[in-house]
């Protein structure tokens, strides 16, 4: 799943300067919406100034890596289930999630059933929701990812979940830097 952050541009310094200069009270809800975690958002804010996109991304990855499993799983819980559609969750990340999951939208009732069933099996098996960086993935590819990951051990799955959350956060940070909005 090759999903990378955007290459640095001349606008990066300006966009990151805005992030560095924005009052924390104004940026905290934006970063909380981005990640699903107020604690992650606060730690990223506390690391300012960044001065470059690369430094901001590195800090975001470091903060996530330092979070406890419980904190990571709380952020995962802020994401609506794959295929749930808009309005399925009152959580703050639902709008960004709906956009990221758009390629996975399907009218195929069997795929919809497999997505739903696979997510229930995953939650029952691991005790937490399934999270995947769905950007660019079809419903069929997500079902295959579910099937592949259900075979893992709990520790390996949690590591994979962290990796997908880091990808999601990176994509959303790029969206914020590129457009000023999520």
PDB file of C-alpha atoms in Angstrom:
ATOM      1  CA  UNK A   1       0.000   0.000   0.000  1.00  0.00           C
ATOM      2  CA  UNK A   2       2.226   2.810  -1.188  1.00  0.00           C
ATOM      3  CA  UNK A   3       0.860   5.890   0.524  1.00  0.00           C
ATOM      4  CA  UNK A   4       3.344   8.646   1.165  1.00  0.00           C
ATOM      5  CA  UNK A   5       3.194  12.209   2.258  1.00  0.00           C
ATOM      6  CA  UNK A   6       3.469  14.998  -0.264  1.00  0.00           C
ATOM      7  CA  UNK A   7       6.841  16.213  -1.424  1.00  0.00           C
ATOM      8  CA  UNK A   8       7.971  19.507   0.128  1.00  0.00           C
ATOM      9  CA  UNK A   9       7.087  22.621  -1.834  1.00  0.00           C
ATOM     10  CA  UNK A  10       7.979  26.284  -1.656  1.00  0.00           C
ATOM     11  CA  UNK A  11       4.688  26.832   0.156  1.00  0.00           C
ATOM     12  CA  UNK A  12       5.699  24.453   2.953  1.00  0.00           C
ATOM     13  CA  UNK A  13       7.656  27.011   4.876  1.00  0.00           C
ATOM     14  CA  UNK A  14       4.675  29.366   4.766  1.00  0.00           C
ATOM     15  CA  UNK A  15       2.120  26.678   5.712  1.00  0.00           C
ATOM     16  CA  UNK A  16       4.276  25.374   8.554  1.00  0.00           C
ATOM     17  CA  UNK A  17       4.942  28.938   9.749  1.00  0.00           C
ATOM     18  CA  UNK A  18       1.179  29.382   9.999  1.00  0.00           C
ATOM     19  CA  UNK A  19       0.892  26.156  12.015  1.00  0.00           C
ATOM     20  CA  UNK A  20       3.788  27.284  14.209  1.00  0.00           C
ATOM     21  CA  UNK A  21       2.222  30.733  14.795  1.00  0.00           C
ATOM     22  CA  UNK A  22      -1.428  29.764  15.281  1.00  0.00           C
ATOM     23  CA  UNK A  23      -2.512  29.949  18.926  1.00  0.00           C
ATOM     24  CA  UNK A  24      -2.659  26.487  20.487  1.00  0.00           C
ATOM     25  CA  UNK A  25      -6.284  26.971  21.565  1.00  0.00           C
ATOM     26  CA  UNK A  26      -7.225  27.571  17.912  1.00  0.00           C
ATOM     27  CA  UNK A  27      -5.221  24.658  16.518  1.00  0.00           C
ATOM     28  CA  UNK A  28      -5.991  22.052  19.203  1.00  0.00           C
ATOM     29  CA  UNK A  29      -9.502  21.248  17.908  1.00  0.00           C
ATOM     30  CA  UNK A  30      -8.204  21.041  14.326  1.00  0.00           C
ATOM     31  CA  UNK A  31      -5.442  18.588  15.229  1.00  0.00           C
ATOM     32  CA  UNK A  32      -7.825  16.637  17.467  1.00  0.00           C
ATOM     33  CA  UNK A  33     -10.230  16.327  14.538  1.00  0.00           C
ATOM     34  CA  UNK A  34      -7.332  15.283  12.319  1.00  0.00           C
ATOM     35  CA  UNK A  35      -6.167  12.464  14.604  1.00  0.00           C
ATOM     36  CA  UNK A  36      -9.045  11.557  16.859  1.00  0.00           C
ATOM     37  CA  UNK A  37      -6.816  12.207  19.886  1.00  0.00           C
ATOM     38  CA  UNK A  38      -6.645  15.404  21.919  1.00  0.00           C
ATOM     39  CA  UNK A  39      -3.599  14.052  23.740  1.00  0.00           C
ATOM     40  CA  UNK A  40      -1.752  13.486  20.429  1.00  0.00           C
ATOM     41  CA  UNK A  41      -2.812  16.946  19.249  1.00  0.00           C
ATOM     42  CA  UNK A  42      -1.572  18.599  22.452  1.00  0.00           C
ATOM     43  CA  UNK A  43       1.803  16.819  22.261  1.00  0.00           C
ATOM     44  CA  UNK A  44       2.259  17.819  18.604  1.00  0.00           C
ATOM     45  CA  UNK A  45       1.417  21.431  19.508  1.00  0.00           C
ATOM     46  CA  UNK A  46       3.817  21.372  22.442  1.00  0.00           C
ATOM     47  CA  UNK A  47       6.655  20.455  20.059  1.00  0.00           C
ATOM     48  CA  UNK A  48       6.364  23.644  18.016  1.00  0.00           C
ATOM     49  CA  UNK A  49       7.998  25.358  16.221  1.00  0.00           C
ATOM     50  CA  UNK A  50       8.638  22.885  13.390  1.00  0.00           C
ATOM     51  CA  UNK A  51       9.743  25.148  10.521  1.00  0.00           C
ATOM     52  CA  UNK A  52       9.372  22.346   7.942  1.00  0.00           C
ATOM     53  CA  UNK A  53       6.833  19.774   6.820  1.00  0.00           C
ATOM     54  CA  UNK A  54       9.405  17.042   7.403  1.00  0.00           C
ATOM     55  CA  UNK A  55       9.938  18.112  11.016  1.00  0.00           C
ATOM     56  CA  UNK A  56       6.177  18.277  11.656  1.00  0.00           C
ATOM     57  CA  UNK A  57       5.666  14.800  10.185  1.00  0.00           C
ATOM     58  CA  UNK A  58       8.559  13.394  12.203  1.00  0.00           C
ATOM     59  CA  UNK A  59       7.094  14.832  15.398  1.00  0.00           C
ATOM     60  CA  UNK A  60       3.638  13.458  14.581  1.00  0.00           C
ATOM     61  CA  UNK A  61       5.102   9.967  14.081  1.00  0.00           C
ATOM     62  CA  UNK A  62       7.190  10.231  17.260  1.00  0.00           C
ATOM     63  CA  UNK A  63       4.225  11.362  19.371  1.00  0.00           C
ATOM     64  CA  UNK A  64       2.106   8.484  18.072  1.00  0.00           C
ATOM     65  CA  UNK A  65       4.919   5.993  18.704  1.00  0.00           C
ATOM     66  CA  UNK A  66       5.161   7.212  22.303  1.00  0.00           C
ATOM     67  CA  UNK A  67       1.440   6.922  22.995  1.00  0.00           C
ATOM     68  CA  UNK A  68       0.200   4.028  25.090  1.00  0.00           C
ATOM     69  CA  UNK A  69      -1.816   1.280  23.463  1.00  0.00           C
ATOM     70  CA  UNK A  70      -4.927   2.600  25.229  1.00  0.00           C
ATOM     71  CA  UNK A  71      -4.363   6.100  23.781  1.00  0.00           C
ATOM     72  CA  UNK A  72      -3.904   4.692  20.282  1.00  0.00           C
ATOM     73  CA  UNK A  73      -7.042   2.580  20.576  1.00  0.00           C
ATOM     74  CA  UNK A  74      -9.013   5.609  21.800  1.00  0.00           C
ATOM     75  CA  UNK A  75      -7.939   7.443  18.622  1.00  0.00           C
ATOM     76  CA  UNK A  76      -8.945   4.395  16.561  1.00  0.00           C
ATOM     77  CA  UNK A  77     -12.377   4.486  18.207  1.00  0.00           C
ATOM     78  CA  UNK A  78     -12.831   8.065  16.952  1.00  0.00           C
ATOM     79  CA  UNK A  79     -12.841   6.752  13.358  1.00  0.00           C
ATOM     80  CA  UNK A  80     -16.111   5.440  11.951  1.00  0.00           C
ATOM     81  CA  UNK A  81     -16.179   1.860  10.663  1.00  0.00           C
ATOM     82  CA  UNK A  82     -15.135   1.346   7.041  1.00  0.00           C
ATOM     83  CA  UNK A  83     -18.162   1.618   4.806  1.00  0.00           C
ATOM     84  CA  UNK A  84     -20.377   3.156   7.483  1.00  0.00           C
ATOM     85  CA  UNK A  85     -21.003   6.229   5.338  1.00  0.00           C
ATOM     86  CA  UNK A  86     -21.452   9.825   6.347  1.00  0.00           C
ATOM     87  CA  UNK A  87     -23.322  10.435   9.546  1.00  0.00           C
ATOM     88  CA  UNK A  88     -22.552   6.998  10.970  1.00  0.00           C
ATOM     89  CA  UNK A  89     -20.504   8.508  13.757  1.00  0.00           C
ATOM     90  CA  UNK A  90     -20.744  11.679  15.776  1.00  0.00           C
ATOM     91  CA  UNK A  91     -16.968  11.590  16.240  1.00  0.00           C
ATOM     92  CA  UNK A  92     -14.850  14.487  14.971  1.00  0.00           C
ATOM     93  CA  UNK A  93     -12.998  12.609  12.237  1.00  0.00           C
ATOM     94  CA  UNK A  94     -16.049  11.407  10.301  1.00  0.00           C
ATOM     95  CA  UNK A  95     -15.852  13.974   7.482  1.00  0.00           C
ATOM     96  CA  UNK A  96     -12.213  13.235   6.687  1.00  0.00           C
ATOM     97  CA  UNK A  97     -12.867   9.499   7.013  1.00  0.00           C
ATOM     98  CA  UNK A  98     -15.773   9.624   4.567  1.00  0.00           C
ATOM     99  CA  UNK A  99     -13.560  11.358   1.996  1.00  0.00           C
ATOM    100  CA  UNK A 100     -10.697   8.897   2.529  1.00  0.00           C
ATOM    101  CA  UNK A 101     -13.017   5.902   2.274  1.00  0.00           C
ATOM    102  CA  UNK A 102     -14.798   7.114  -0.856  1.00  0.00           C
ATOM    103  CA  UNK A 103     -12.986   4.683  -3.166  1.00  0.00           C
ATOM    104  CA  UNK A 104     -14.210   1.847  -0.941  1.00  0.00           C
ATOM    105  CA  UNK A 105     -17.858   2.818  -1.354  1.00  0.00           C
ATOM    106  CA  UNK A 106     -19.766   0.002  -2.962  1.00  0.00           C
ATOM    107  CA  UNK A 107     -23.279  -0.811  -4.050  1.00  0.00           C
ATOM    108  CA  UNK A 108     -22.333  -4.494  -3.894  1.00  0.00           C
ATOM    109  CA  UNK A 109     -24.398  -5.935  -1.051  1.00  0.00           C
ATOM    110  CA  UNK A 110     -22.069  -8.925  -0.679  1.00  0.00           C
ATOM    111  CA  UNK A 111     -18.973  -6.713  -0.297  1.00  0.00           C
ATOM    112  CA  UNK A 112     -20.835  -4.504   2.160  1.00  0.00           C
ATOM    113  CA  UNK A 113     -21.749  -7.619   4.164  1.00  0.00           C
ATOM    114  CA  UNK A 114     -18.148  -8.876   4.052  1.00  0.00           C
ATOM    115  CA  UNK A 115     -16.830  -5.499   5.265  1.00  0.00           C
ATOM    116  CA  UNK A 116     -19.303  -5.393   8.122  1.00  0.00           C
ATOM    117  CA  UNK A 117     -18.804  -9.024   9.083  1.00  0.00           C
ATOM    118  CA  UNK A 118     -15.019  -8.757   8.858  1.00  0.00           C
ATOM    119  CA  UNK A 119     -14.966  -5.712  11.116  1.00  0.00           C
ATOM    120  CA  UNK A 120     -17.155  -7.498  13.676  1.00  0.00           C
ATOM    121  CA  UNK A 121     -14.834 -10.543  13.573  1.00  0.00           C
ATOM    122  CA  UNK A 122     -11.806  -8.279  13.959  1.00  0.00           C
ATOM    123  CA  UNK A 123     -13.299  -6.497  16.987  1.00  0.00           C
ATOM    124  CA  UNK A 124     -14.293  -9.802  18.596  1.00  0.00           C
ATOM    125  CA  UNK A 125     -10.854 -11.319  17.945  1.00  0.00           C
ATOM    126  CA  UNK A 126      -8.650  -8.370  18.936  1.00  0.00           C
ATOM    127  CA  UNK A 127     -10.910  -6.376  21.250  1.00  0.00           C
ATOM    128  CA  UNK A 128     -10.636  -3.197  19.186  1.00  0.00           C
ATOM    129  CA  UNK A 129     -11.909  -1.730  15.948  1.00  0.00           C
ATOM    130  CA  UNK A 130     -10.288  -2.406  12.589  1.00  0.00           C
ATOM    131  CA  UNK A 131      -8.428   0.598  11.196  1.00  0.00           C
ATOM    132  CA  UNK A 132      -6.929   0.841   7.748  1.00  0.00           C
ATOM    133  CA  UNK A 133      -5.654   3.773   5.758  1.00  0.00           C
ATOM    134  CA  UNK A 134      -8.367   3.413   3.129  1.00  0.00           C
ATOM    135  CA  UNK A 135      -7.223   6.169   0.785  1.00  0.00           C
ATOM    136  CA  UNK A 136      -7.251   4.708  -2.707  1.00  0.00           C
ATOM    137  CA  UNK A 137      -8.349   1.241  -1.601  1.00  0.00           C
ATOM    138  CA  UNK A 138     -11.414  -0.471  -3.029  1.00  0.00           C
ATOM    139  CA  UNK A 139     -13.897  -2.331  -0.855  1.00  0.00           C
ATOM    140  CA  UNK A 140     -12.498  -5.617  -2.182  1.00  0.00           C
ATOM    141  CA  UNK A 141      -8.938  -4.591  -1.184  1.00  0.00           C
ATOM    142  CA  UNK A 142     -10.126  -3.656   2.299  1.00  0.00           C
ATOM    143  CA  UNK A 143     -11.865  -7.027   2.706  1.00  0.00           C
ATOM    144  CA  UNK A 144      -8.594  -8.702   1.670  1.00  0.00           C
ATOM    145  CA  UNK A 145      -6.709  -6.587   4.240  1.00  0.00           C
ATOM    146  CA  UNK A 146      -9.219  -7.578   6.921  1.00  0.00           C
ATOM    147  CA  UNK A 147      -8.787 -11.263   6.043  1.00  0.00           C
ATOM    148  CA  UNK A 148      -4.999 -10.940   6.092  1.00  0.00           C
ATOM    149  CA  UNK A 149      -4.861  -9.092   9.394  1.00  0.00           C
ATOM    150  CA  UNK A 150      -7.315 -11.328  11.271  1.00  0.00           C
ATOM    151  CA  UNK A 151      -4.645 -14.069  11.029  1.00  0.00           C
ATOM    152  CA  UNK A 152      -2.116 -12.010  13.001  1.00  0.00           C
ATOM    153  CA  UNK A 153      -1.289 -12.124  16.656  1.00  0.00           C
ATOM    154  CA  UNK A 154      -2.625  -9.322  18.864  1.00  0.00           C
ATOM    155  CA  UNK A 155       0.715  -7.506  19.224  1.00  0.00           C
ATOM    156  CA  UNK A 156       1.413  -7.636  15.490  1.00  0.00           C
ATOM    157  CA  UNK A 157      -2.088  -6.340  14.725  1.00  0.00           C
ATOM    158  CA  UNK A 158      -1.722  -3.447  17.157  1.00  0.00           C
ATOM    159  CA  UNK A 159       1.592  -2.521  15.513  1.00  0.00           C
ATOM    160  CA  UNK A 160      -0.131  -2.596  12.122  1.00  0.00           C
ATOM    161  CA  UNK A 161      -2.994  -0.474  13.479  1.00  0.00           C
ATOM    162  CA  UNK A 162      -0.468   2.109  14.718  1.00  0.00           C
ATOM    163  CA  UNK A 163       1.155   2.160  11.266  1.00  0.00           C
ATOM    164  CA  UNK A 164      -2.182   2.777   9.560  1.00  0.00           C
ATOM    165  CA  UNK A 165      -3.066   5.504  12.060  1.00  0.00           C
ATOM    166  CA  UNK A 166       0.307   7.154  11.348  1.00  0.00           C
ATOM    167  CA  UNK A 167      -0.460   7.064   7.587  1.00  0.00           C
ATOM    168  CA  UNK A 168      -3.895   8.569   8.143  1.00  0.00           C
ATOM    169  CA  UNK A 169      -2.442  11.317  10.342  1.00  0.00           C
ATOM    170  CA  UNK A 170       0.255  12.066   7.735  1.00  0.00           C
ATOM    171  CA  UNK A 171      -2.267  12.317   4.906  1.00  0.00           C
ATOM    172  CA  UNK A 172      -4.447  14.619   6.981  1.00  0.00           C
ATOM    173  CA  UNK A 173      -1.499  16.776   8.028  1.00  0.00           C
ATOM    174  CA  UNK A 174      -0.644  17.162   4.351  1.00  0.00           C
ATOM    175  CA  UNK A 175      -4.267  18.089   3.612  1.00  0.00           C
ATOM    176  CA  UNK A 176      -4.141  20.693   6.377  1.00  0.00           C
ATOM    177  CA  UNK A 177      -0.835  22.133   5.150  1.00  0.00           C
ATOM    178  CA  UNK A 178      -1.860  22.094   1.492  1.00  0.00           C
ATOM    179  CA  UNK A 179      -5.335  23.571   1.871  1.00  0.00           C
ATOM    180  CA  UNK A 180      -5.614  24.988   5.376  1.00  0.00           C
ATOM    181  CA  UNK A 181      -8.532  22.645   6.105  1.00  0.00           C
ATOM    182  CA  UNK A 182      -9.353  19.008   6.630  1.00  0.00           C
TER     183      UNK A 182
END
